[in-house]
Amino acid sequence: MEQLQRATFDEFKSHVRGDVVLPGDANYDEVRQIWNAMVDRKPAAIVRCTSRDDVVQAVRFARRHELLVSVRGGGHNIAGNAACDDGLMIDLSLMKRVEVDAKARRATVEPGCVLADLDAATQAHGLATPLGINSTTGVAGLTLGGGFGWLSRTYGMTVDNLLSAEVVTADGGLAHASELENADLFWGLRGGGGNFGIVTSFEFHLHPVGPDVLSGLIVFPFDQAKAVLTQFARFTETMPDELNVWMVTRKAPPLPFLPEQVHGKEIVALALCYAGDPTAGEKLIEPLRSFGKAYGEHVGVQPYTAWQQAFDPLLTRGARNYWKSHNFVRLSDDAIDTIIEYAGRLPSPLCEIFIGTIGGQTARVAADAMAYSSRDANYVMNVHGRWETAAEDGRCIAWAREFFARSQPFASGGAYINFLTQDEGERIEFAYGAMYGRLVELKKKYDPGNFFRMNQNIKPD
Ligand SMILES: Cc1cc2nc3c(=O)[nH]c(=O)nc-3n(C[C@H](O)[C@H](O)[C@H](O)COP(=O)(O)OP(=O)(O)OC[C@H]3O[C@@H](n4cnc5c(N)ncnc54)[C@H](O)[C@@H]3O)c2cc1C
């Protein structure tokens, strides 16, 4: 059996330009690894695609041999769907070309790019499209699930800026999707995850941003959490679209602007970014400083690309991660009290609770315009369970689940599929809400055999 497999994969190698990595190869363990160390899967083979044609060949090969397929973009997905056991892992991470047409304000992006690749290419022209807040995240997975970050209140979700996509479909064919071509597929790709095919090229609309932006952190003691969170909740309801402020509560990392005795203590941090003229931004952020008596702050004008990387040191790969997430229309007093209660008993120094603020432009798109439909979500809370050793699994997972359950009564409908863990299959229908039926019909049309099922799966039957 093992020999037959080897021979079959050897034959496959002759059909692709990229490498095919097999168990036992020197780089097998490195290439199969993904961001979340909780997920440790061993594919039968990993094809490291270098072109669209490689992807087509990979899909046809997997079909012919009835192999389970997983697709890896940036490999950041918390559920670990980029890797599979005993199947074919289609690794796109070497496909990193970005072409920017500055005049037309468009970027064409290959699916192996991480956010830093796209930001670097677009910022060379003073342009950007809304992406996430950790620069090592994959553009592909982030986009296909919706995508939000510092620029989303001003310019919308990442999917709101997607103009077209090139897709390798479940039958190994090619399709283009845009408002004008295969509009139903385009509707599904914008939030429907990897359910409908493998995107080999994304085309994004770009906006003038920076290249310097006013951004940074203001850090408060945890015993002021109630006052800080309450004022954060009210302030973010009325702030202008160009301003974004997120809240993170965790144990203080050893940030140089914080006194040493604060390192390792619980804190409440406000992270902010102003996408307009920094002088105007300075006036707008002034009230944040009076939310409490801060331990310290590090706020200033810096390159947008630097701010996009500010959280990278806290989010490196290799740790164990288990996340839970709710959407909120409004942060009620009860929600705030529950956040403070659980932030007061973080089970590991790496765990955190963060509230990403969206709203603004993200809320001005019709809920049925595309598969991503949580247009009423003004806040996305991530219960970010993160720790280092398997011995801590039980304690940390229990904390995340308990807090998730306790905060559920204050949450709104829908959920962000890019934050769902691998044991949340039953939440997929809830996450899509009223769009779910339409997504099932689309899945029946584009992937009736559920060939693409290593994802937040929309079942065709
Ligand atoms: C540290 C961290 C920070 C994050 N911050 C943010 C944030 O600020 N904003 C935000 O919106 N999200 C954020 N996320 C969530 C992120 O959007 C998802 O984890 C996303 O799935 C990552 O995409 P990826 O390509 O890296 O993942 P992968 O694990 O490679 O892929 C994710 C899923 O998409 C599928 N897929 C990947 N590429 C393709 C493709 N080309 N065609 C079809 N299907 C494909 C995969 O099969 C898999 O099911 C964050 C995640 C992490 C781990």
Coordinates of N, CA, C and O in Angstrom, one line a residue, residues 227-381:
A227 N -14.7 51.2 34.5 CA -14.9 52.6 34.0 C -14.3 52.6 32.5 O -15.0 53.2 31.6
V228 N -13.2 51.9 32.3 CA -12.6 52.0 30.9 C -13.6 51.3 29.9 O -13.9 51.9 28.8
L229 N -14.0 50.1 30.2 CA -14.9 49.4 29.3 C -16.2 50.1 29.0 O -16.7 50.2 27.9
T230 N -16.8 50.7 30.1 CA -18.1 51.4 29.9 C -17.9 52.6 29.0 O -18.7 52.8 28.1
Q231 N -16.8 53.3 29.2 CA -16.6 54.5 28.4 C -16.2 54.1 26.9 O -16.6 54.7 26.0
F232 N -15.4 53.0 26.8 CA -15.1 52.5 25.5 C -16.4 52.1 24.7 O -16.5 52.4 23.6
A233 N -17.3 51.5 25.4 CA -18.5 51.0 24.8 C -19.3 52.2 24.2 O -19.8 52.2 23.1
R234 N -19.4 53.3 25.0 CA -20.2 54.4 24.6 C -19.5 55.2 23.5 O -20.0 55.7 22.6
F235 N -18.2 55.4 23.7 CA -17.4 56.2 22.8 C -17.4 55.6 21.4 O -17.6 56.3 20.4
T236 N -17.3 54.3 21.3 CA -17.2 53.6 20.0 C -18.5 53.6 19.3 O -18.6 53.4 18.1
E237 N -19.6 53.9 20.0 CA -20.9 54.0 19.3 C -21.0 55.2 18.4 O -21.8 55.2 17.5
T238 N -20.3 56.3 18.8 CA -20.5 57.5 18.0 C -19.2 58.0 17.3 O -19.2 59.1 16.7
M239 N -18.1 57.3 17.5 CA -16.8 57.9 16.9 C -16.9 57.9 15.3 O -17.7 57.1 14.8
P240 N -16.2 58.8 14.7 CA -16.3 58.8 13.2 C -15.7 57.6 12.6 O -14.8 56.9 13.2
D241 N -16.1 57.3 11.3 CA -15.6 56.1 10.7 C -14.1 55.9 10.6 O -13.6 54.8 10.6
E242 N -13.4 57.1 10.4 CA -11.9 57.0 10.2 C -11.2 56.5 11.5 O -10.0 56.1 11.4
L243 N -11.9 56.6 12.6 CA -11.2 56.2 13.9 C -11.7 54.8 14.2 O -12.9 54.4 14.1
N244 N -10.7 53.9 14.6 CA -11.1 52.6 15.2 C -10.4 52.4 16.5 O -9.2 52.8 16.6
V245 N -11.1 51.9 17.4 CA -10.5 51.6 18.8 C -11.0 50.2 19.2 O -12.2 49.9 19.1
W246 N -10.0 49.4 19.5 CA -10.3 48.0 20.0 C -9.9 47.9 21.5 O -9.1 48.7 21.9
M247 N -10.5 46.9 22.1 CA -10.1 46.7 23.6 C -9.5 45.3 23.7 O -10.0 44.3 23.2
V248 N -8.4 45.3 24.4 CA -7.8 44.0 24.8 C -7.6 43.9 26.3 O -7.0 44.9 26.8
T249 N -8.0 42.8 26.9 CA -7.7 42.7 28.3 C -6.9 41.4 28.5 O -7.3 40.3 27.9
R250 N -5.8 41.4 29.2 CA -4.9 40.3 29.3 C -3.8 40.6 30.3 O -3.9 41.7 31.0
K251 N -2.8 39.8 30.5 CA -1.7 40.1 31.4 C -0.7 40.9 30.5 O -0.5 40.6 29.4
A252 N -0.1 41.9 31.1 CA 0.7 42.8 30.4 C 2.0 42.2 29.8 O 2.7 41.5 30.6
P253 N 2.2 42.2 28.5 CA 3.5 41.8 28.0 C 4.6 42.8 28.4 O 4.3 43.9 28.8
P254 N 5.8 42.4 28.3 CA 6.9 43.4 28.7 C 7.1 44.5 27.7 O 8.2 44.6 27.1
L255 N 6.1 45.3 27.6 CA 6.2 46.5 26.7 C 7.1 47.5 27.3 O 7.0 47.9 28.5
P256 N 8.1 48.1 26.5 CA 9.0 49.0 27.0 C 8.4 50.3 27.6 O 9.0 50.9 28.5
F257 N 7.2 50.7 27.2 CA 6.7 51.9 27.8 C 5.9 51.7 29.1 O 5.3 52.6 29.6
L258 N 5.8 50.4 29.5 CA 5.2 50.1 30.8 C 6.2 49.9 31.9 O 7.2 49.3 31.6
P259 N 5.9 50.4 33.1 CA 6.9 50.2 34.2 C 7.0 48.7 34.4 O 6.1 47.9 34.2
E260 N 8.2 48.3 34.8 CA 8.6 46.9 34.9 C 7.6 46.1 35.8 O 7.2 45.0 35.6
Q261 N 7.2 46.8 36.9 CA 6.4 46.1 37.9 C 5.0 45.8 37.4 O 4.2 45.0 38.0
V262 N 4.6 46.4 36.2 CA 3.3 46.1 35.6 C 3.4 44.9 34.7 O 2.3 44.2 34.5
H263 N 4.5 44.5 34.3 CA 4.7 43.4 33.4 C 4.1 42.1 34.0 O 4.4 41.8 35.2
G264 N 3.2 41.4 33.3 CA 2.6 40.2 33.9 C 1.4 40.4 34.7 O 0.7 39.5 35.1
K265 N 1.0 41.7 34.9 CA -0.2 42.0 35.7 C -1.4 42.2 34.7 O -1.2 42.6 33.5
E266 N -2.6 42.0 35.2 CA -3.8 42.2 34.3 C -3.9 43.7 33.9 O -3.7 44.5 34.8
I267 N -4.2 43.9 32.7 CA -4.4 45.2 32.2 C -5.6 45.3 31.2 O -6.1 44.3 30.8
V268 N -6.0 46.5 31.0 CA -7.0 46.8 29.9 C -6.3 47.7 28.9 O -5.9 48.8 29.3
A269 N -6.2 47.3 27.7 CA -5.5 48.2 26.7 C -6.5 48.6 25.6 O -7.4 47.8 25.2
L270 N -6.4 49.9 25.2 CA -7.1 50.4 24.1 C -6.1 50.5 22.9 O -5.1 51.1 23.1
A271 N -6.5 49.9 21.8 CA -5.6 49.9 20.6 C -6.3 50.8 19.6 O -7.5 50.6 19.4
L272 N -5.7 51.8 19.0 CA -6.4 52.7 18.2 C -5.6 52.9 16.8 O -4.4 52.8 16.8
C273 N -6.4 53.3 15.9 CA -5.8 53.7 14.6 C -6.7 54.7 13.9 O -8.0 54.5 13.8
Y274 N -6.2 55.8 13.4 CA -7.0 56.8 12.7 C -6.5 56.8 11.3 O -5.3 57.1 11.0
A275 N -7.4 56.6 10.4 CA -7.1 56.4 9.0 C -7.0 57.7 8.2 O -6.8 57.7 7.0
G276 N -7.2 58.9 8.9 CA -7.2 60.2 8.2 C -6.0 61.0 8.6 O -5.0 60.5 9.0
D277 N -6.2 62.3 8.5 CA -5.1 63.3 8.8 C -4.7 63.1 10.3 O -5.6 63.3 11.2
P278 N -3.5 62.8 10.7 CA -3.1 62.6 12.1 C -3.4 63.7 13.0 O -3.8 63.5 14.2
T279 N -3.4 65.0 12.5 CA -3.6 66.1 13.4 C -5.1 66.1 13.8 O -5.4 66.3 15.0
A280 N -6.0 65.8 12.9 CA -7.4 65.7 13.2 C -7.6 64.5 14.2 O -8.4 64.6 15.1
G281 N -6.9 63.4 13.9 CA -7.0 62.2 14.8 C -6.6 62.5 16.2 O -7.3 62.0 17.2
E282 N -5.6 63.3 16.4 CA -5.1 63.6 17.8 C -6.2 64.2 18.6 O -6.4 63.8 19.8
K283 N -7.0 65.1 18.1 CA -8.1 65.7 18.9 C -9.2 64.6 19.2 O -9.7 64.6 20.3
L284 N -9.4 63.8 18.2 CA -10.5 62.8 18.4 C -10.1 61.7 19.5 O -11.0 61.2 20.1
I285 N -8.8 61.4 19.6 CA -8.5 60.4 20.5 C -8.3 60.9 22.0 O -8.2 60.1 22.9
E286 N -8.2 62.2 22.1 CA -7.9 62.8 23.4 C -8.8 62.3 24.5 O -8.4 61.9 25.6
P287 N -10.2 62.1 24.3 CA -11.0 61.6 25.4 C -10.6 60.3 25.9 O -10.9 59.9 27.0
L288 N -10.0 59.4 25.0 CA -9.7 58.1 25.5 C -8.8 58.1 26.7 O -8.8 57.3 27.6
R289 N -7.9 59.1 26.8 CA -6.9 59.2 27.9 C -7.6 59.5 29.2 O -7.0 59.2 30.3
S290 N -8.8 60.0 29.2 CA -9.5 60.3 30.4 C -10.4 59.2 30.9 O -11.2 59.3 31.8
F291 N -10.3 58.0 30.2 CA -11.2 56.9 30.6 C -10.7 56.4 32.0 O -11.4 55.6 32.6
G292 N -9.5 56.7 32.4 CA -8.9 56.2 33.6 C -7.5 56.9 33.8 O -7.2 57.8 33.1
K293 N -6.8 56.4 34.8 CA -5.4 56.8 35.0 C -4.5 55.8 34.4 O -4.3 54.7 35.0
A294 N -4.0 56.1 33.2 CA -3.2 55.0 32.4 C -1.9 54.7 33.1 O -1.2 55.5 33.6
Y295 N -1.5 53.4 32.9 CA -0.1 53.0 33.3 C 0.9 53.6 32.4 O 2.0 54.0 32.7
G296 N 0.4 53.8 31.1 CA 1.3 54.3 30.1 C 0.7 54.3 28.7 O -0.4 53.6 28.5
E297 N 1.3 54.9 27.8 CA 0.8 54.8 26.4 C 1.9 54.9 25.4 O 3.0 55.4 25.7
H298 N 1.6 54.4 24.2 CA 2.6 54.4 23.1 C 1.8 54.8 21.9 O 1.3 53.9 21.2
V299 N 1.5 56.0 21.7 CA 0.7 56.5 20.6 C 1.4 57.5 19.8 O 2.1 58.4 20.4
G300 N 1.4 57.4 18.5 CA 2.1 58.4 17.7 C 1.9 58.1 16.2 O 1.1 57.2 15.8
V301 N 2.5 58.9 15.4 CA 2.4 58.7 13.9 C 3.5 57.7 13.5 O 4.6 58.0 13.7
Q302 N 3.1 56.7 12.8 CA 4.0 55.6 12.4 C 3.5 55.1 11.1 O 2.3 55.2 10.7
P303 N 4.4 54.4 10.3 CA 3.9 53.8 9.1 C 2.8 52.8 9.3 O 2.8 52.1 10.3
Y304 N 1.8 52.9 8.4 CA 0.7 51.9 8.5 C 1.2 50.5 8.6 O 0.7 49.7 9.3
T305 N 2.2 50.2 7.8 CA 2.7 48.8 7.7 C 3.3 48.4 9.1 O 3.3 47.2 9.5
A306 N 3.9 49.4 9.8 CA 4.4 49.0 11.1 C 3.3 48.7 12.1 O 3.4 47.8 12.9
W307 N 2.3 49.5 12.1 CA 1.1 49.3 13.0 C 0.4 47.9 12.6 O 0.0 47.2 13.5
Q308 N 0.4 47.6 11.4 CA -0.2 46.3 11.0 C 0.6 45.1 11.5 O 0.1 44.0 11.6
Q309 N 1.9 45.4 12.0 CA 2.7 44.3 12.5 C 2.9 44.4 14.0 O 3.5 43.6 14.7
A310 N 2.2 45.4 14.6 CA 2.4 45.7 16.1 C 2.0 44.5 17.0 O 2.6 44.3 18.0
F311 N 1.0 43.7 16.6 CA 0.6 42.6 17.4 C 1.3 41.3 17.1 O 1.1 40.3 17.8
D312 N 2.1 41.2 16.1 CA 2.7 40.0 15.6 C 3.5 39.3 16.8 O 3.4 38.0 16.9
P313 N 4.3 40.0 17.6 CA 5.0 39.3 18.6 C 4.2 38.5 19.6 O 4.6 37.5 20.2
L314 N 2.9 38.9 19.8 CA 2.0 38.2 20.7 C 1.3 37.1 20.0 O 0.6 36.3 20.7
L315 N 1.4 36.9 18.7 CA 0.6 36.0 18.0 C 1.4 35.1 17.1 O 1.0 34.7 16.0
T316 N 2.6 34.7 17.6 CA 3.5 33.8 16.8 C 2.9 32.4 16.7 O 2.1 32.0 17.6
R317 N 3.3 31.7 15.7 CA 2.8 30.3 15.6 C 3.5 29.4 16.6 O 4.6 29.7 17.2
G318 N 2.9 28.2 16.8 CA 3.6 27.2 17.7 C 2.9 27.1 19.0 O 3.2 26.1 19.7
A319 N 2.1 28.1 19.4 CA 1.3 27.9 20.7 C 0.1 27.2 20.5 O -0.4 27.0 19.4
R320 N -0.5 26.7 21.6 CA -1.8 26.0 21.5 C -2.9 27.1 21.6 O -2.8 28.0 22.5
N321 N -3.9 27.0 20.8 CA -5.0 28.0 20.7 C -6.3 27.4 20.7 O -6.6 26.4 19.9
Y322 N -7.3 28.0 21.5 CA -8.7 27.6 21.4 C -9.5 28.8 21.6 O -9.4 29.5 22.6
W323 N -10.3 29.2 20.5 CA -11.0 30.4 20.5 C -12.5 30.2 20.6 O -13.0 29.2 20.2
K324 N -13.2 31.2 21.2 CA -14.6 31.3 21.1 C -15.0 32.7 20.8 O -14.2 33.7 21.1
S325 N -16.1 32.9 20.1 CA -16.4 34.3 19.6 C -17.9 34.6 19.6 O -18.7 33.7 19.3
H326 N -18.2 35.8 19.9 CA -19.6 36.3 19.8 C -19.6 37.6 19.0 O -18.6 38.4 19.1
N327 N -20.7 37.9 18.3 CA -20.9 39.2 17.8 C -21.8 40.0 18.7 O -22.7 39.4 19.4
F328 N -21.6 41.3 18.8 CA -22.5 42.2 19.6 C -22.9 43.4 18.8 O -22.1 44.0 18.0
V329 N -24.2 43.8 19.0 CA -24.7 45.0 18.4 C -24.2 46.1 19.3 O -23.7 47.2 18.9
R330 N -24.3 45.9 20.6 CA -24.0 46.9 21.6 C -23.4 46.2 22.8 O -23.8 45.0 23.1
L331 N -22.5 46.8 23.5 CA -21.9 46.2 24.7 C -22.6 46.7 25.9 O -22.5 47.8 26.4
S332 N -23.5 45.8 26.5 CA -24.3 46.2 27.6 C -23.5 46.1 28.9 O -22.4 45.6 28.9
D333 N -24.1 46.7 30.0 CA -23.4 46.7 31.3 C -23.2 45.2 31.7 O -22.1 44.9 32.3
D334 N -24.2 44.4 31.5 CA -24.0 43.0 31.9 C -22.9 42.3 31.1 O -22.2 41.5 31.6
A335 N -22.8 42.6 29.8 CA -21.7 42.0 29.0 C -20.4 42.5 29.5 O -19.5 41.6 29.7
I336 N -20.3 43.7 29.9 CA -19.0 44.3 30.4 C -18.6 43.6 31.7 O -17.5 43.2 31.9
D337 N -19.6 43.4 32.6 CA -19.4 42.8 33.9 C -18.9 41.4 33.7 O -17.9 40.9 34.4
T338 N -19.4 40.7 32.7 CA -19.0 39.3 32.5 C -17.6 39.2 31.9 O -16.8 38.4 32.3
I339 N -17.3 40.2 31.0 CA -15.9 40.2 30.5 C -14.9 40.4 31.6 O -13.9 39.7 31.7
I340 N -15.2 41.4 32.5 CA -14.3 41.7 33.6 C -14.2 40.5 34.5 O -13.0 40.1 35.0
E341 N -15.3 39.8 34.8 CA -15.2 38.6 35.7 C -14.2 37.6 35.1 O -13.4 37.1 35.8
Y342 N -14.3 37.3 33.8 CA -13.5 36.2 33.2 C -12.0 36.7 32.9 O -11.1 35.9 33.0
A343 N -11.9 38.0 32.6 CA -10.6 38.6 32.4 C -9.8 38.6 33.8 O -8.6 38.5 33.8
G344 N -10.6 38.5 34.9 CA -10.0 38.5 36.2 C -9.4 37.1 36.6 O -8.8 37.0 37.6
R345 N -9.8 36.1 35.7 CA -9.2 34.8 36.0 C -8.7 34.1 34.7 O -9.2 33.0 34.4
L346 N -7.8 34.8 34.1 CA -7.2 34.2 32.9 C -6.4 33.0 33.3 O -5.6 33.0 34.2
P347 N -6.6 31.9 32.5 CA -6.0 30.6 32.9 C -4.5 30.5 32.5 O -3.8 29.6 32.9
S348 N -4.0 31.4 31.6 CA -2.6 31.4 31.2 C -2.2 32.8 30.9 O -3.0 33.6 30.5
P349 N -0.9 33.1 31.0 CA -0.5 34.5 30.8 C -0.6 34.9 29.3 O -0.5 36.0 29.0
L350 N -0.9 33.9 28.4 CA -1.1 34.2 27.0 C -2.5 34.4 26.6 O -2.8 34.9 25.4
C351 N -3.5 34.1 27.5 CA -4.9 34.2 27.1 C -5.3 35.7 27.1 O -4.8 36.5 27.9
E352 N -6.3 36.0 26.3 CA -6.8 37.4 26.3 C -8.2 37.4 25.8 O -8.7 36.4 25.2
I353 N -8.9 38.5 26.1 CA -10.2 38.7 25.6 C -10.1 40.0 24.8 O -9.6 41.0 25.3
F354 N -10.4 40.0 23.5 CA -10.4 41.2 22.8 C -11.7 41.5 22.1 O -12.5 40.6 21.7
I355 N -12.0 42.8 22.0 CA -13.2 43.2 21.3 C -12.7 44.1 20.1 O -12.2 45.1 20.2
G356 N -13.0 43.5 18.9 CA -12.7 44.2 17.7 C -13.9 45.1 17.3 O -15.0 44.5 17.3
T357 N -13.7 46.3 17.1 CA -14.9 47.2 16.7 C -15.0 47.3 15.2 O -14.0 47.5 14.5
I358 N -16.2 47.1 14.7 CA -16.4 47.3 13.3 C -17.5 48.3 13.1 O -17.3 49.4 13.6
G359 N -18.6 48.0 12.5 CA -19.6 49.1 12.2 C -19.1 50.0 11.2 O -18.3 49.7 10.3
G360 N -19.6 51.3 11.2 CA -19.2 52.3 10.1 C -19.6 51.7 8.8 O -20.7 51.2 8.6
Q361 N -18.6 51.7 7.9 CA -18.9 51.2 6.5 C -19.3 49.8 6.4 O -20.1 49.4 5.5
T362 N -18.9 48.9 7.4 CA -19.3 47.5 7.3 C -20.8 47.3 7.5 O -21.4 46.3 7.0
A363 N -21.4 48.3 8.1 CA -22.9 48.2 8.4 C -23.7 48.8 7.3 O -25.0 48.7 7.3
R364 N -23.1 49.4 6.3 CA -23.9 50.1 5.2 C -24.1 49.2 4.0 O -24.6 49.7 3.0
V365 N -23.8 47.9 4.1 CA -24.0 47.0 3.0 C -25.2 46.1 3.3 O -25.4 45.7 4.5
A366 N -26.0 45.8 2.3 CA -27.2 45.0 2.6 C -26.8 43.7 3.1 O -25.9 43.1 2.7
A367 N -27.6 43.1 4.1 CA -27.3 41.9 4.7 C -27.3 40.7 3.7 O -26.6 39.7 3.9
D368 N -28.0 40.8 2.6 CA -28.0 39.7 1.7 C -27.2 40.0 0.4 O -27.3 39.3 -0.6
A369 N -26.3 41.0 0.5 CA -25.5 41.3 -0.7 C -24.5 40.3 -1.0 O -24.0 40.1 -2.1
M370 N -24.1 39.5 0.0 CA -23.1 38.5 -0.1 C -23.2 37.5 1.0 O -24.0 37.7 2.0
A371 N -22.4 36.4 1.0 CA -22.5 35.4 2.0 C -22.2 35.9 3.4 O -22.9 35.6 4.4
Y372 N -21.2 36.8 3.5 CA -21.0 37.4 4.8 C -22.1 38.4 5.1 O -22.4 39.3 4.4
S373 N -22.8 38.1 6.2 CA -24.1 38.9 6.4 C -24.3 39.5 7.8 O -25.3 40.1 8.0
S374 N -23.2 39.4 8.6 CA -23.4 40.0 10.0 C -23.3 41.5 10.0 O -22.4 42.1 10.7
R375 N -24.1 42.2 9.2 CA -24.0 43.6 9.1 C -24.4 44.4 10.3 O -24.2 45.6 10.4
D376 N -25.1 43.7 11.2 CA -25.5 44.4 12.5 C -24.4 44.3 13.5 O -24.5 44.9 14.6
A377 N -23.4 43.5 13.3 CA -22.3 43.3 14.3 C -21.5 44.6 14.3 O -20.8 44.9 13.4
N378 N -21.5 45.3 15.5 CA -20.6 46.4 15.7 C -19.4 46.0 16.4 O -18.4 46.8 16.4
Y379 N -19.4 44.9 17.1 CA -18.3 44.4 17.8 C -18.1 42.9 17.6 O -19.1 42.2 17.6
V380 N -16.9 42.4 17.4 CA -16.7 41.0 17.4 C -15.7 40.7 18.6 O -14.6 41.2 18.6
M381 N -16.2 39.9 19.5 CA -15.4 39.5 20.6 C -14.7 38.2 20.4 O -15.3 37.2 19.9

